[in-house]
Amino acid sequence: MRDFRHDHSALALNTATLGHNIAGAGAGWSPERTIDACAGRGIGGIVFWRREIAGRAAAIGARARAAGVTVVGLCRAPFLVGPLAPAGVAEICDDFRLAIDQAAELGAPVLTIVTGGIAVGTKGVRDSLNIVADRVAEVLPHAAACGVRLALEPLHPVYGGDRSCLMTVRDALDLCDRIGDAHLGVAVDVYHVWWDTDLPAQLARAGRRIFGFHLCDWLARTTDVLLDRGMMGDGVADLRGLRASVEEAGYGGFCEVEIFSANNWWKRDPAEVLDVMVERFRSVC
């Protein structure tokens, strides 16, 4: 297991930690200001959201690299199924391909997939997962041609109805096995998987198919399951234990901090958020 107490170069900022995933949230820093703030603190990587790089992906990617900050990934593909997905199949597939193109222009090696919830008119997850498999398989040749890997991110079961019919690493790996493409893997987010006692076995099964590892914490008394994530160390997740399992499986990439926190961290000075993030990464992760 890597020792981060004196080296946080493997730390990456997901800009959602500053509220950049939602229009009007956070302090509204530009991508350039965020890049400079990361570079100045020795934060080695950054993950952007599509809304903040639209129309400027290549320039923003070049700016990050010039500052010595690695572009780790892009969030995210459109919902592929469920009540929050675009209205038609063509619209979904077109936006999926556009997201892949944006990742390639940005220089992001990984595009994260949040699947979307239960298909309207169906019950349970089986039909919805079948739809996800078909839509992912359809765009994988385009992703491969663009040099972009796709990471299926399971979400906590509390989001099963509308945001994610994919709720465990086991089911994500089952989809990977079913589709059988080296450009498809999984993203492991502490917030969504910390509770799963089967996780160590599934991570060992995943091996090199782990394309991302996301850090935050689950607050024991959360006030909002979507927008009240905890800073590392403030909650009940076994962060070091989870990272140990991920690294034992062969993952040696960036550790990406992604904290949705509308009433706490997004209300603070982003400089403070980044400083706390670095300290907690080195002390509790």
PDB file of C-alpha atoms in Angstrom:
ATOM      1  CA  MET A   1       0.000   0.000   0.000  1.00  0.00           C
ATOM      2  CA  ARG A   2       1.382   3.384  -1.001  1.00  0.00           C
ATOM      3  CA  ASP A   3       2.471   5.825   1.708  1.00  0.00           C
ATOM      4  CA  PHE A   4       0.960   9.263   1.162  1.00  0.00           C
ATOM      5  CA  ARG A   5       2.039  10.856   4.447  1.00  0.00           C
ATOM      6  CA  HIS A   6       4.829  12.801   2.753  1.00  0.00           C
ATOM      7  CA  ASP A   7       3.817  12.637  -0.908  1.00  0.00           C
ATOM      8  CA  HIS A   8       0.434  13.645  -2.287  1.00  0.00           C
ATOM      9  CA  SER A   9       1.343  13.679  -5.977  1.00  0.00           C
ATOM     10  CA  ALA A  10      -1.185  10.836  -6.504  1.00  0.00           C
ATOM     11  CA  LEU A  11      -3.991  13.093  -5.259  1.00  0.00           C
ATOM     12  CA  ALA A  12      -6.491  14.330  -7.846  1.00  0.00           C
ATOM     13  CA  LEU A  13      -9.254  16.903  -7.538  1.00  0.00           C
ATOM     14  CA  ASN A  14     -12.642  16.153  -9.007  1.00  0.00           C
ATOM     15  CA  THR A  15     -13.937  19.670  -9.539  1.00  0.00           C
ATOM     16  CA  ALA A  16     -17.328  18.686  -8.095  1.00  0.00           C
ATOM     17  CA  THR A  17     -15.557  19.127  -4.753  1.00  0.00           C
ATOM     18  CA  LEU A  18     -15.719  22.868  -5.486  1.00  0.00           C
ATOM     19  CA  GLY A  19     -19.286  22.690  -6.802  1.00  0.00           C
ATOM     20  CA  HIS A  20     -18.373  22.800 -10.483  1.00  0.00           C
ATOM     21  CA  ASN A  21     -20.751  19.959 -11.381  1.00  0.00           C
ATOM     22  CA  ILE A  22     -23.799  22.201 -10.844  1.00  0.00           C
ATOM     23  CA  ALA A  23     -24.374  25.605 -12.439  1.00  0.00           C
ATOM     24  CA  GLY A  24     -24.319  28.339  -9.803  1.00  0.00           C
ATOM     25  CA  ALA A  25     -22.829  26.176  -7.058  1.00  0.00           C
ATOM     26  CA  GLY A  26     -19.572  26.914  -5.284  1.00  0.00           C
ATOM     27  CA  ALA A  27     -17.440  30.007  -5.818  1.00  0.00           C
ATOM     28  CA  GLY A  28     -17.451  29.723  -9.596  1.00  0.00           C
ATOM     29  CA  TRP A  29     -13.716  29.450 -10.191  1.00  0.00           C
ATOM     30  CA  SER A  30     -12.670  29.110 -13.820  1.00  0.00           C
ATOM     31  CA  PRO A  31     -10.924  25.920 -14.977  1.00  0.00           C
ATOM     32  CA  GLU A  32      -7.702  27.922 -15.288  1.00  0.00           C
ATOM     33  CA  ARG A  33      -7.870  29.205 -11.723  1.00  0.00           C
ATOM     34  CA  THR A  34      -8.629  25.711 -10.457  1.00  0.00           C
ATOM     35  CA  ILE A  35      -5.708  24.255 -12.399  1.00  0.00           C
ATOM     36  CA  ASP A  36      -3.334  26.866 -10.965  1.00  0.00           C
ATOM     37  CA  ALA A  37      -4.590  26.216  -7.435  1.00  0.00           C
ATOM     38  CA  CYS A  38      -3.952  22.489  -7.848  1.00  0.00           C
ATOM     39  CA  ALA A  39      -0.512  23.017  -9.327  1.00  0.00           C
ATOM     40  CA  GLY A  40       0.437  25.383  -6.520  1.00  0.00           C
ATOM     41  CA  ARG A  41      -0.429  22.748  -3.908  1.00  0.00           C
ATOM     42  CA  GLY A  42       1.236  19.809  -5.614  1.00  0.00           C
ATOM     43  CA  ILE A  43      -2.109  18.163  -6.441  1.00  0.00           C
ATOM     44  CA  GLY A  44      -1.107  15.899  -9.291  1.00  0.00           C
ATOM     45  CA  GLY A  45      -4.366  15.321 -11.135  1.00  0.00           C
ATOM     46  CA  ILE A  46      -7.702  16.855 -12.026  1.00  0.00           C
ATOM     47  CA  VAL A  47     -11.071  15.582 -13.242  1.00  0.00           C
ATOM     48  CA  PHE A  48     -13.428  18.002 -14.964  1.00  0.00           C
ATOM     49  CA  TRP A  49     -17.157  17.958 -15.614  1.00  0.00           C
ATOM     50  CA  ARG A  50     -18.505  18.368 -19.119  1.00  0.00           C
ATOM     51  CA  ARG A  51     -20.426  21.550 -18.322  1.00  0.00           C
ATOM     52  CA  GLU A  52     -17.244  23.451 -17.425  1.00  0.00           C
ATOM     53  CA  ILE A  53     -15.131  22.403 -20.432  1.00  0.00           C
ATOM     54  CA  ALA A  54     -17.789  22.568 -23.171  1.00  0.00           C
ATOM     55  CA  GLY A  55     -16.339  24.133 -26.315  1.00  0.00           C
ATOM     56  CA  ARG A  56     -12.886  24.511 -24.726  1.00  0.00           C
ATOM     57  CA  ALA A  57     -11.844  20.957 -23.980  1.00  0.00           C
ATOM     58  CA  ALA A  58      -8.594  20.931 -25.950  1.00  0.00           C
ATOM     59  CA  ALA A  59      -7.446  24.291 -24.598  1.00  0.00           C
ATOM     60  CA  ILE A  60      -8.255  23.394 -20.986  1.00  0.00           C
ATOM     61  CA  GLY A  61      -6.490  20.052 -21.297  1.00  0.00           C
ATOM     62  CA  ALA A  62      -3.402  21.749 -22.713  1.00  0.00           C
ATOM     63  CA  ARG A  63      -3.511  24.332 -19.918  1.00  0.00           C
ATOM     64  CA  ALA A  64      -3.549  21.606 -17.271  1.00  0.00           C
ATOM     65  CA  ARG A  65      -0.649  19.748 -18.801  1.00  0.00           C
ATOM     66  CA  ALA A  66       1.378  22.952 -19.123  1.00  0.00           C
ATOM     67  CA  ALA A  67       0.852  23.531 -15.393  1.00  0.00           C
ATOM     68  CA  GLY A  68       2.046  20.014 -14.596  1.00  0.00           C
ATOM     69  CA  VAL A  69      -1.396  18.701 -13.639  1.00  0.00           C
ATOM     70  CA  THR A  70      -2.541  15.429 -15.205  1.00  0.00           C
ATOM     71  CA  VAL A  71      -6.048  15.270 -16.639  1.00  0.00           C
ATOM     72  CA  VAL A  72      -7.291  12.073 -15.019  1.00  0.00           C
ATOM     73  CA  GLY A  73     -10.819  11.821 -16.380  1.00  0.00           C
ATOM     74  CA  LEU A  74     -14.069  13.444 -17.413  1.00  0.00           C
ATOM     75  CA  CYS A  75     -17.503  13.307 -15.769  1.00  0.00           C
ATOM     76  CA  ARG A  76     -19.655  11.964 -17.231  1.00  0.00           C
ATOM     77  CA  ALA A  77     -21.565  10.104 -19.933  1.00  0.00           C
ATOM     78  CA  PRO A  78     -25.306  10.831 -20.137  1.00  0.00           C
ATOM     79  CA  PHE A  79     -27.716   8.671 -18.198  1.00  0.00           C
ATOM     80  CA  LEU A  80     -28.303   5.708 -20.478  1.00  0.00           C
ATOM     81  CA  VAL A  81     -31.634   4.572 -19.073  1.00  0.00           C
ATOM     82  CA  GLY A  82     -34.316   5.633 -16.609  1.00  0.00           C
ATOM     83  CA  PRO A  83     -36.373   8.744 -15.923  1.00  0.00           C
ATOM     84  CA  LEU A  84     -33.430  11.181 -16.049  1.00  0.00           C
ATOM     85  CA  ALA A  85     -32.037   9.938 -19.377  1.00  0.00           C
ATOM     86  CA  PRO A  86     -32.479  11.936 -22.594  1.00  0.00           C
ATOM     87  CA  ALA A  87     -35.838  11.364 -24.243  1.00  0.00           C
ATOM     88  CA  GLY A  88     -34.863   9.139 -27.165  1.00  0.00           C
ATOM     89  CA  VAL A  89     -32.365   6.389 -27.950  1.00  0.00           C
ATOM     90  CA  ALA A  90     -30.748   8.454 -30.691  1.00  0.00           C
ATOM     91  CA  GLU A  91     -30.295  11.397 -28.331  1.00  0.00           C
ATOM     92  CA  ILE A  92     -28.707   9.154 -25.711  1.00  0.00           C
ATOM     93  CA  CYS A  93     -26.271   7.575 -28.156  1.00  0.00           C
ATOM     94  CA  ASP A  94     -25.381  10.900 -29.786  1.00  0.00           C
ATOM     95  CA  ASP A  95     -24.637  12.505 -26.415  1.00  0.00           C
ATOM     96  CA  PHE A  96     -22.667   9.438 -25.340  1.00  0.00           C
ATOM     97  CA  ARG A  97     -20.441   9.758 -28.404  1.00  0.00           C
ATOM     98  CA  LEU A  98     -20.116  13.500 -27.826  1.00  0.00           C
ATOM     99  CA  ALA A  99     -18.949  12.843 -24.264  1.00  0.00           C
ATOM    100  CA  ILE A 100     -16.311  10.451 -25.600  1.00  0.00           C
ATOM    101  CA  ASP A 101     -15.191  13.076 -28.130  1.00  0.00           C
ATOM    102  CA  GLN A 102     -14.934  15.680 -25.362  1.00  0.00           C
ATOM    103  CA  ALA A 103     -12.836  13.323 -23.235  1.00  0.00           C
ATOM    104  CA  ALA A 104     -10.498  12.738 -26.164  1.00  0.00           C
ATOM    105  CA  GLU A 105     -10.195  16.483 -26.866  1.00  0.00           C
ATOM    106  CA  LEU A 106      -9.493  17.155 -23.200  1.00  0.00           C
ATOM    107  CA  GLY A 107      -6.865  14.429 -23.109  1.00  0.00           C
ATOM    108  CA  ALA A 108      -8.791  12.516 -20.451  1.00  0.00           C
ATOM    109  CA  PRO A 109      -8.060   8.780 -20.586  1.00  0.00           C
ATOM    110  CA  VAL A 110     -11.287   7.804 -18.786  1.00  0.00           C
ATOM    111  CA  LEU A 111     -14.944   8.786 -19.162  1.00  0.00           C
ATOM    112  CA  THR A 112     -17.105   7.886 -16.182  1.00  0.00           C
ATOM    113  CA  ILE A 113     -20.510   6.284 -16.747  1.00  0.00           C
ATOM    114  CA  VAL A 114     -23.380   6.724 -14.310  1.00  0.00           C
ATOM    115  CA  THR A 115     -25.985   4.480 -15.848  1.00  0.00           C
ATOM    116  CA  GLY A 116     -29.288   6.104 -14.925  1.00  0.00           C
ATOM    117  CA  GLY A 117     -32.118   4.475 -13.031  1.00  0.00           C
ATOM    118  CA  ILE A 118     -34.823   1.946 -13.679  1.00  0.00           C
ATOM    119  CA  ALA A 119     -36.285   1.986 -17.191  1.00  0.00           C
ATOM    120  CA  VAL A 120     -39.712   3.579 -17.206  1.00  0.00           C
ATOM    121  CA  GLY A 121     -42.435   0.938 -17.156  1.00  0.00           C
ATOM    122  CA  THR A 122     -40.200  -1.803 -15.728  1.00  0.00           C
ATOM    123  CA  LYS A 123     -39.563  -3.218 -12.255  1.00  0.00           C
ATOM    124  CA  GLY A 124     -36.301  -4.377 -10.744  1.00  0.00           C
ATOM    125  CA  VAL A 125     -32.887  -3.919 -12.335  1.00  0.00           C
ATOM    126  CA  ARG A 126     -32.498  -6.743 -14.859  1.00  0.00           C
ATOM    127  CA  ASP A 127     -34.182  -5.071 -17.844  1.00  0.00           C
ATOM    128  CA  SER A 128     -32.407  -1.803 -17.180  1.00  0.00           C
ATOM    129  CA  LEU A 129     -28.985  -3.444 -16.933  1.00  0.00           C
ATOM    130  CA  ASN A 130     -29.648  -5.176 -20.249  1.00  0.00           C
ATOM    131  CA  ILE A 131     -30.310  -1.786 -21.836  1.00  0.00           C
ATOM    132  CA  VAL A 132     -27.129  -0.388 -20.325  1.00  0.00           C
ATOM    133  CA  ALA A 133     -25.119  -3.307 -21.700  1.00  0.00           C
ATOM    134  CA  ASP A 134     -26.482  -2.747 -25.203  1.00  0.00           C
ATOM    135  CA  ARG A 135     -25.819   0.992 -25.185  1.00  0.00           C
ATOM    136  CA  VAL A 136     -22.319   0.684 -23.780  1.00  0.00           C
ATOM    137  CA  ALA A 137     -21.422  -2.050 -26.264  1.00  0.00           C
ATOM    138  CA  GLU A 138     -22.664   0.114 -29.121  1.00  0.00           C
ATOM    139  CA  VAL A 139     -20.291   3.002 -28.384  1.00  0.00           C
ATOM    140  CA  LEU A 140     -17.232   1.036 -27.284  1.00  0.00           C
ATOM    141  CA  PRO A 141     -15.707   0.887 -30.788  1.00  0.00           C
ATOM    142  CA  HIS A 142     -15.900   4.687 -30.934  1.00  0.00           C
ATOM    143  CA  ALA A 143     -14.313   4.966 -27.491  1.00  0.00           C
ATOM    144  CA  ALA A 144     -11.497   2.635 -28.510  1.00  0.00           C
ATOM    145  CA  ALA A 145     -10.889   4.612 -31.689  1.00  0.00           C
ATOM    146  CA  CYS A 146     -10.638   7.789 -29.588  1.00  0.00           C
ATOM    147  CA  GLY A 147      -8.319   6.201 -27.025  1.00  0.00           C
ATOM    148  CA  VAL A 148     -10.833   6.666 -24.213  1.00  0.00           C
ATOM    149  CA  ARG A 149     -11.674   4.015 -21.627  1.00  0.00           C
ATOM    150  CA  LEU A 150     -15.153   3.814 -20.129  1.00  0.00           C
ATOM    151  CA  ALA A 151     -15.581   3.317 -16.369  1.00  0.00           C
ATOM    152  CA  LEU A 152     -18.880   1.986 -15.045  1.00  0.00           C
ATOM    153  CA  GLU A 153     -19.487   3.565 -11.643  1.00  0.00           C
ATOM    154  CA  PRO A 154     -21.896   1.729  -9.330  1.00  0.00           C
ATOM    155  CA  LEU A 155     -23.929   4.044  -7.106  1.00  0.00           C
ATOM    156  CA  HIS A 156     -25.275   3.460  -3.617  1.00  0.00           C
ATOM    157  CA  PRO A 157     -28.628   1.605  -3.685  1.00  0.00           C
ATOM    158  CA  VAL A 158     -30.386   4.739  -2.428  1.00  0.00           C
ATOM    159  CA  TYR A 159     -30.083   6.048  -6.010  1.00  0.00           C
ATOM    160  CA  GLY A 160     -31.513   2.924  -7.611  1.00  0.00           C
ATOM    161  CA  GLY A 161     -34.783   4.427  -8.746  1.00  0.00           C
ATOM    162  CA  ASP A 162     -33.648   7.396 -10.790  1.00  0.00           C
ATOM    163  CA  ARG A 163     -29.845   7.663 -11.003  1.00  0.00           C
ATOM    164  CA  SER A 164     -28.351   4.192 -11.155  1.00  0.00           C
ATOM    165  CA  CYS A 165     -29.677   0.716 -11.834  1.00  0.00           C
ATOM    166  CA  LEU A 166     -26.040  -0.370 -11.284  1.00  0.00           C
ATOM    167  CA  MET A 167     -25.481  -0.592  -7.538  1.00  0.00           C
ATOM    168  CA  THR A 168     -22.600  -2.991  -6.828  1.00  0.00           C
ATOM    169  CA  VAL A 169     -19.103  -3.586  -8.143  1.00  0.00           C
ATOM    170  CA  ARG A 170     -20.183  -7.188  -8.663  1.00  0.00           C
ATOM    171  CA  ASP A 171     -22.874  -6.168 -11.148  1.00  0.00           C
ATOM    172  CA  ALA A 172     -20.501  -3.733 -12.840  1.00  0.00           C
ATOM    173  CA  LEU A 173     -17.962  -6.510 -13.358  1.00  0.00           C
ATOM    174  CA  ASP A 174     -20.689  -8.816 -14.606  1.00  0.00           C
ATOM    175  CA  LEU A 175     -21.417  -6.225 -17.300  1.00  0.00           C
ATOM    176  CA  CYS A 176     -17.713  -5.972 -18.099  1.00  0.00           C
ATOM    177  CA  ASP A 177     -17.509  -9.765 -18.438  1.00  0.00           C
ATOM    178  CA  ARG A 178     -20.614  -9.823 -20.601  1.00  0.00           C
ATOM    179  CA  ILE A 179     -19.371  -7.121 -22.987  1.00  0.00           C
ATOM    180  CA  GLY A 180     -15.764  -8.298 -22.974  1.00  0.00           C
ATOM    181  CA  ASP A 181     -13.824  -5.222 -24.079  1.00  0.00           C
ATOM    182  CA  ALA A 182     -10.506  -4.008 -22.663  1.00  0.00           C
ATOM    183  CA  HIS A 183     -11.698  -0.403 -22.874  1.00  0.00           C
ATOM    184  CA  LEU A 184     -14.433  -1.076 -20.292  1.00  0.00           C
ATOM    185  CA  GLY A 185     -13.801  -1.175 -16.559  1.00  0.00           C
ATOM    186  CA  VAL A 186     -15.092   0.179 -13.265  1.00  0.00           C
ATOM    187  CA  ALA A 187     -14.746   3.267 -11.094  1.00  0.00           C
ATOM    188  CA  VAL A 188     -14.794   2.594  -7.350  1.00  0.00           C
ATOM    189  CA  ASP A 189     -16.253   5.464  -5.321  1.00  0.00           C
ATOM    190  CA  VAL A 190     -15.995   5.212  -1.535  1.00  0.00           C
ATOM    191  CA  TYR A 191     -19.327   6.988  -1.090  1.00  0.00           C
ATOM    192  CA  HIS A 192     -21.175   4.330  -3.023  1.00  0.00           C
ATOM    193  CA  VAL A 193     -19.430   1.097  -2.021  1.00  0.00           C
ATOM    194  CA  TRP A 194     -18.104   1.531   1.532  1.00  0.00           C
ATOM    195  CA  TRP A 195     -20.967  -0.565   2.990  1.00  0.00           C
ATOM    196  CA  ASP A 196     -20.486  -3.633   0.755  1.00  0.00           C
ATOM    197  CA  THR A 197     -18.936  -6.545   2.676  1.00  0.00           C
ATOM    198  CA  ASP A 198     -18.394  -8.380  -0.625  1.00  0.00           C
ATOM    199  CA  LEU A 199     -16.230  -5.540  -1.940  1.00  0.00           C
ATOM    200  CA  PRO A 200     -12.734  -6.966  -1.232  1.00  0.00           C
ATOM    201  CA  ALA A 201     -13.544 -10.113  -3.190  1.00  0.00           C
ATOM    202  CA  GLN A 202     -15.001  -8.121  -6.064  1.00  0.00           C
ATOM    203  CA  LEU A 203     -12.010  -5.783  -6.196  1.00  0.00           C
ATOM    204  CA  ALA A 204      -9.680  -8.764  -6.392  1.00  0.00           C
ATOM    205  CA  ARG A 205     -11.825 -10.045  -9.260  1.00  0.00           C
ATOM    206  CA  ALA A 206     -11.639  -6.639 -10.960  1.00  0.00           C
ATOM    207  CA  GLY A 207      -7.853  -6.468 -11.014  1.00  0.00           C
ATOM    208  CA  ARG A 208      -6.600  -4.115 -13.704  1.00  0.00           C
ATOM    209  CA  ARG A 209     -10.163  -3.263 -14.701  1.00  0.00           C
ATOM    210  CA  ILE A 210     -10.274  -0.660 -11.898  1.00  0.00           C
ATOM    211  CA  PHE A 211     -10.006   2.585 -13.872  1.00  0.00           C
ATOM    212  CA  GLY A 212     -10.604   5.013 -11.007  1.00  0.00           C
ATOM    213  CA  PHE A 213     -10.747   5.331  -7.221  1.00  0.00           C
ATOM    214  CA  HIS A 214     -12.826   8.146  -5.704  1.00  0.00           C
ATOM    215  CA  LEU A 215     -12.439   9.458  -2.163  1.00  0.00           C
ATOM    216  CA  CYS A 216     -14.853  11.192   0.216  1.00  0.00           C
ATOM    217  CA  ASP A 217     -16.675   9.960   3.332  1.00  0.00           C
ATOM    218  CA  TRP A 218     -20.153   8.892   4.425  1.00  0.00           C
ATOM    219  CA  LEU A 219     -21.437  11.048   7.257  1.00  0.00           C
ATOM    220  CA  ALA A 220     -23.158   9.095  10.020  1.00  0.00           C
ATOM    221  CA  ARG A 221     -25.925  11.706  10.147  1.00  0.00           C
ATOM    222  CA  THR A 222     -26.126  12.820   6.551  1.00  0.00           C
ATOM    223  CA  THR A 223     -28.753  15.445   5.786  1.00  0.00           C
ATOM    224  CA  ASP A 224     -28.932  14.842   2.022  1.00  0.00           C
ATOM    225  CA  VAL A 225     -27.883  11.606   0.352  1.00  0.00           C
ATOM    226  CA  LEU A 226     -26.899  13.424  -2.845  1.00  0.00           C
ATOM    227  CA  LEU A 227     -25.382  16.708  -1.679  1.00  0.00           C
ATOM    228  CA  ASP A 228     -24.010  16.033   1.822  1.00  0.00           C
ATOM    229  CA  ARG A 229     -20.895  13.951   1.341  1.00  0.00           C
ATOM    230  CA  GLY A 230     -18.196  14.170   3.955  1.00  0.00           C
ATOM    231  CA  MET A 231     -14.574  15.219   3.717  1.00  0.00           C
ATOM    232  CA  MET A 232     -12.262  12.276   4.265  1.00  0.00           C
ATOM    233  CA  GLY A 233     -12.053  11.473   7.968  1.00  0.00           C
ATOM    234  CA  ASP A 234     -15.383  13.043   8.914  1.00  0.00           C
ATOM    235  CA  GLY A 235     -17.467   9.908   8.392  1.00  0.00           C
ATOM    236  CA  VAL A 236     -17.681   6.181   8.915  1.00  0.00           C
ATOM    237  CA  ALA A 237     -16.014   4.697   5.818  1.00  0.00           C
ATOM    238  CA  ASP A 238     -12.836   2.641   6.262  1.00  0.00           C
ATOM    239  CA  LEU A 239     -10.784   4.698   3.829  1.00  0.00           C
ATOM    240  CA  ARG A 240      -7.435   3.021   4.353  1.00  0.00           C
ATOM    241  CA  GLY A 241      -8.992  -0.422   4.267  1.00  0.00           C
ATOM    242  CA  LEU A 242     -10.757   0.354   0.992  1.00  0.00           C
ATOM    243  CA  ARG A 243      -7.613   1.783  -0.561  1.00  0.00           C
ATOM    244  CA  ALA A 244      -5.643  -1.243   0.558  1.00  0.00           C
ATOM    245  CA  SER A 245      -8.091  -3.536  -1.246  1.00  0.00           C
ATOM    246  CA  VAL A 246      -8.025  -1.400  -4.387  1.00  0.00           C
ATOM    247  CA  GLU A 247      -4.239  -1.363  -4.473  1.00  0.00           C
ATOM    248  CA  GLU A 248      -3.953  -5.067  -3.683  1.00  0.00           C
ATOM    249  CA  ALA A 249      -6.051  -5.610  -6.815  1.00  0.00           C
ATOM    250  CA  GLY A 250      -3.377  -3.800  -8.831  1.00  0.00           C
ATOM    251  CA  TYR A 251      -4.584  -0.196  -8.928  1.00  0.00           C
ATOM    252  CA  GLY A 252      -1.764   2.325  -8.747  1.00  0.00           C
ATOM    253  CA  GLY A 253      -3.388   5.396 -10.254  1.00  0.00           C
ATOM    254  CA  PHE A 254      -4.703   8.661  -8.884  1.00  0.00           C
ATOM    255  CA  CYS A 255      -6.967   8.933  -5.857  1.00  0.00           C
ATOM    256  CA  GLU A 256      -9.708  11.344  -6.885  1.00  0.00           C
ATOM    257  CA  VAL A 257     -11.501  13.423  -4.260  1.00  0.00           C
ATOM    258  CA  GLU A 258     -15.155  13.978  -5.203  1.00  0.00           C
ATOM    259  CA  ILE A 259     -17.300  15.659  -2.559  1.00  0.00           C
ATOM    260  CA  PHE A 260     -20.825  16.929  -3.237  1.00  0.00           C
ATOM    261  CA  SER A 261     -21.511  19.247  -0.300  1.00  0.00           C
ATOM    262  CA  ALA A 262     -24.018  22.002  -0.976  1.00  0.00           C
ATOM    263  CA  ASN A 263     -24.327  23.251   2.609  1.00  0.00           C
ATOM    264  CA  ASN A 264     -20.766  22.830   3.819  1.00  0.00           C
ATOM    265  CA  TRP A 265     -17.731  22.545   1.575  1.00  0.00           C
ATOM    266  CA  TRP A 266     -19.251  24.340  -1.419  1.00  0.00           C
ATOM    267  CA  LYS A 267     -19.903  27.328   0.818  1.00  0.00           C
ATOM    268  CA  ARG A 268     -16.270  27.649   1.868  1.00  0.00           C
ATOM    269  CA  ASP A 269     -13.387  29.411   0.163  1.00  0.00           C
ATOM    270  CA  PRO A 270     -12.114  26.927  -2.453  1.00  0.00           C
ATOM    271  CA  ALA A 271      -8.556  27.556  -1.264  1.00  0.00           C
ATOM    272  CA  GLU A 272      -9.531  26.295   2.177  1.00  0.00           C
ATOM    273  CA  VAL A 273     -11.248  23.254   0.682  1.00  0.00           C
ATOM    274  CA  LEU A 274      -8.139  22.332  -1.290  1.00  0.00           C
ATOM    275  CA  ASP A 275      -5.856  22.804   1.711  1.00  0.00           C
ATOM    276  CA  VAL A 276      -8.041  20.596   3.910  1.00  0.00           C
ATOM    277  CA  MET A 277      -8.276  18.036   1.119  1.00  0.00           C
ATOM    278  CA  VAL A 278      -4.488  17.764   0.920  1.00  0.00           C
ATOM    279  CA  GLU A 279      -4.107  17.472   4.695  1.00  0.00           C
ATOM    280  CA  ARG A 280      -6.790  14.802   5.031  1.00  0.00           C
ATOM    281  CA  PHE A 281      -5.407  12.827   2.094  1.00  0.00           C
ATOM    282  CA  ARG A 282      -2.035  12.667   3.773  1.00  0.00           C
ATOM    283  CA  SER A 283      -3.344  11.974   7.272  1.00  0.00           C
ATOM    284  CA  VAL A 284      -6.384   9.669   6.966  1.00  0.00           C
ATOM    285  CA  CYS A 285      -6.362   8.096   3.504  1.00  0.00           C
TER     286      CYS A 285
END
